[in-house]
XYZ file of C-alpha atoms in Angstrom:
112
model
C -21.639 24.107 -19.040
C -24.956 22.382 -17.685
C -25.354 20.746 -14.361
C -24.575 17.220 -16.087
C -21.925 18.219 -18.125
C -20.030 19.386 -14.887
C -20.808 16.273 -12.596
C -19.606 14.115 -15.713
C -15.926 16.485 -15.950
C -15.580 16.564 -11.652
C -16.162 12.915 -12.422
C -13.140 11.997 -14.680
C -10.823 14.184 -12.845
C -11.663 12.343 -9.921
C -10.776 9.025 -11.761
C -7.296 10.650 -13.069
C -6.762 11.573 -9.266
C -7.895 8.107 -8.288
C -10.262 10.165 -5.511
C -13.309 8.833 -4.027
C -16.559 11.329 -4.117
C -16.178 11.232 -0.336
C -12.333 12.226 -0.736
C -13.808 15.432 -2.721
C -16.194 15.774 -0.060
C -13.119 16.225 2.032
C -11.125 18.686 -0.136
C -13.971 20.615 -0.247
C -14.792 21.177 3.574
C -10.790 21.748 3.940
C -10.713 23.954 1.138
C -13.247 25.907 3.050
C -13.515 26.042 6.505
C -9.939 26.236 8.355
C -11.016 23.476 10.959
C -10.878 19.654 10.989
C -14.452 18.755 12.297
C -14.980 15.680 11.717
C -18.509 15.149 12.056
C -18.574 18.230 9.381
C -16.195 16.696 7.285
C -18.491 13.222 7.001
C -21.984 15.708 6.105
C -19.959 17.357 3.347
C -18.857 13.753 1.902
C -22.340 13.024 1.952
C -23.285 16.276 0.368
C -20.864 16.235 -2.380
C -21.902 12.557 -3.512
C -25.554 13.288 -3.453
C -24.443 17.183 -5.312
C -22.643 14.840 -7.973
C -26.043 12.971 -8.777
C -28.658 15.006 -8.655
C -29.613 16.870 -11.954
C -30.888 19.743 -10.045
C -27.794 21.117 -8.341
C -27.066 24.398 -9.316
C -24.183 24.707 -12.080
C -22.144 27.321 -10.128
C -22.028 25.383 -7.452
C -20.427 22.358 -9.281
C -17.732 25.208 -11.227
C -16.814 25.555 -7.358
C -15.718 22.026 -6.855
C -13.999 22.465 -10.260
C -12.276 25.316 -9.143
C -11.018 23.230 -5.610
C -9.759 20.519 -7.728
C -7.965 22.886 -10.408
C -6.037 24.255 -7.165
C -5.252 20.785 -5.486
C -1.545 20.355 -5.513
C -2.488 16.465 -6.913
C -3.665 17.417 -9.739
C -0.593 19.700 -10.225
C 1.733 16.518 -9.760
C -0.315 15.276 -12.419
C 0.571 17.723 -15.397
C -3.211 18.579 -15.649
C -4.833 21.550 -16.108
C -8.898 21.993 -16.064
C -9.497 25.162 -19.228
C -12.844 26.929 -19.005
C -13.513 30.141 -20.128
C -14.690 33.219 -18.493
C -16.743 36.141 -20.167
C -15.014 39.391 -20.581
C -18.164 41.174 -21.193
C -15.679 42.807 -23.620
C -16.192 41.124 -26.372
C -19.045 40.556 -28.419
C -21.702 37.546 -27.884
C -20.368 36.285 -31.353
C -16.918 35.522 -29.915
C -17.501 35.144 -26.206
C -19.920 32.034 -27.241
C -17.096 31.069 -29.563
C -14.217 31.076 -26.945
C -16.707 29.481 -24.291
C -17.782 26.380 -27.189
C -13.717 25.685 -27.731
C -13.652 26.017 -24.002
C -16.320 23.061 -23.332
C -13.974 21.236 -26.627
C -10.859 21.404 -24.767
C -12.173 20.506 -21.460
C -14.079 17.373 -23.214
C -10.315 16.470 -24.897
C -8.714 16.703 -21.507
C -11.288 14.506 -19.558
C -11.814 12.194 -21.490
């Protein structure tokens, strides 16, 4: 999935949450560092907002903040799950870009 792709998915999973982009910001700096520093916690609200609009952040980097969210107990209470496909590398290119296009299908189903 491309950068804008992602941001708009992150984006309607935050809606189904009913989370702010700072609240993510949050989750995120919990999710990683094992402290409650404020002052940290408000730069990484301000980082995820401004991550969620530019078109140049970096794809993986967004899959990340997917991959926070997919763990969140929330979204669990929810009954939602977030699909996306990972390459084998044992299969050929034929089929890995076939399981990664239904993939990108069901995630648009589920998001939207």
């Amino acid at each position: 999935m491309g950068t804008e792709e992602l941001q708009h998915e992150i984006k309607s999973l935050l809606a189904k949450l009913n989370w702010s982009q700072k609240r993510l910001g949050s989750e995120v700096y919990l999710a990683k560092y094992d402290d409650e520093d404020e002052y940290e916690i408000k730069r990484y609200e301000e980082k995820v907002k401004k991550d969620l609009s530019r078109r140049t952040t970096k794809p993986e980097l967004l899959m990340s903040y997917l991959e926070i969210i997919s763990q969140h107990n929330e979204l669990k209470k929810l009954d939602l799950i977030v699909p996306s496909y990972c390459r084998s590398g044992l299969l050929s290119n034929t089929i890995e870009n076939g399981m990664s296009d239904i993939s990108k299908l069901i995630s648009k189903l589920v998001c939207e």
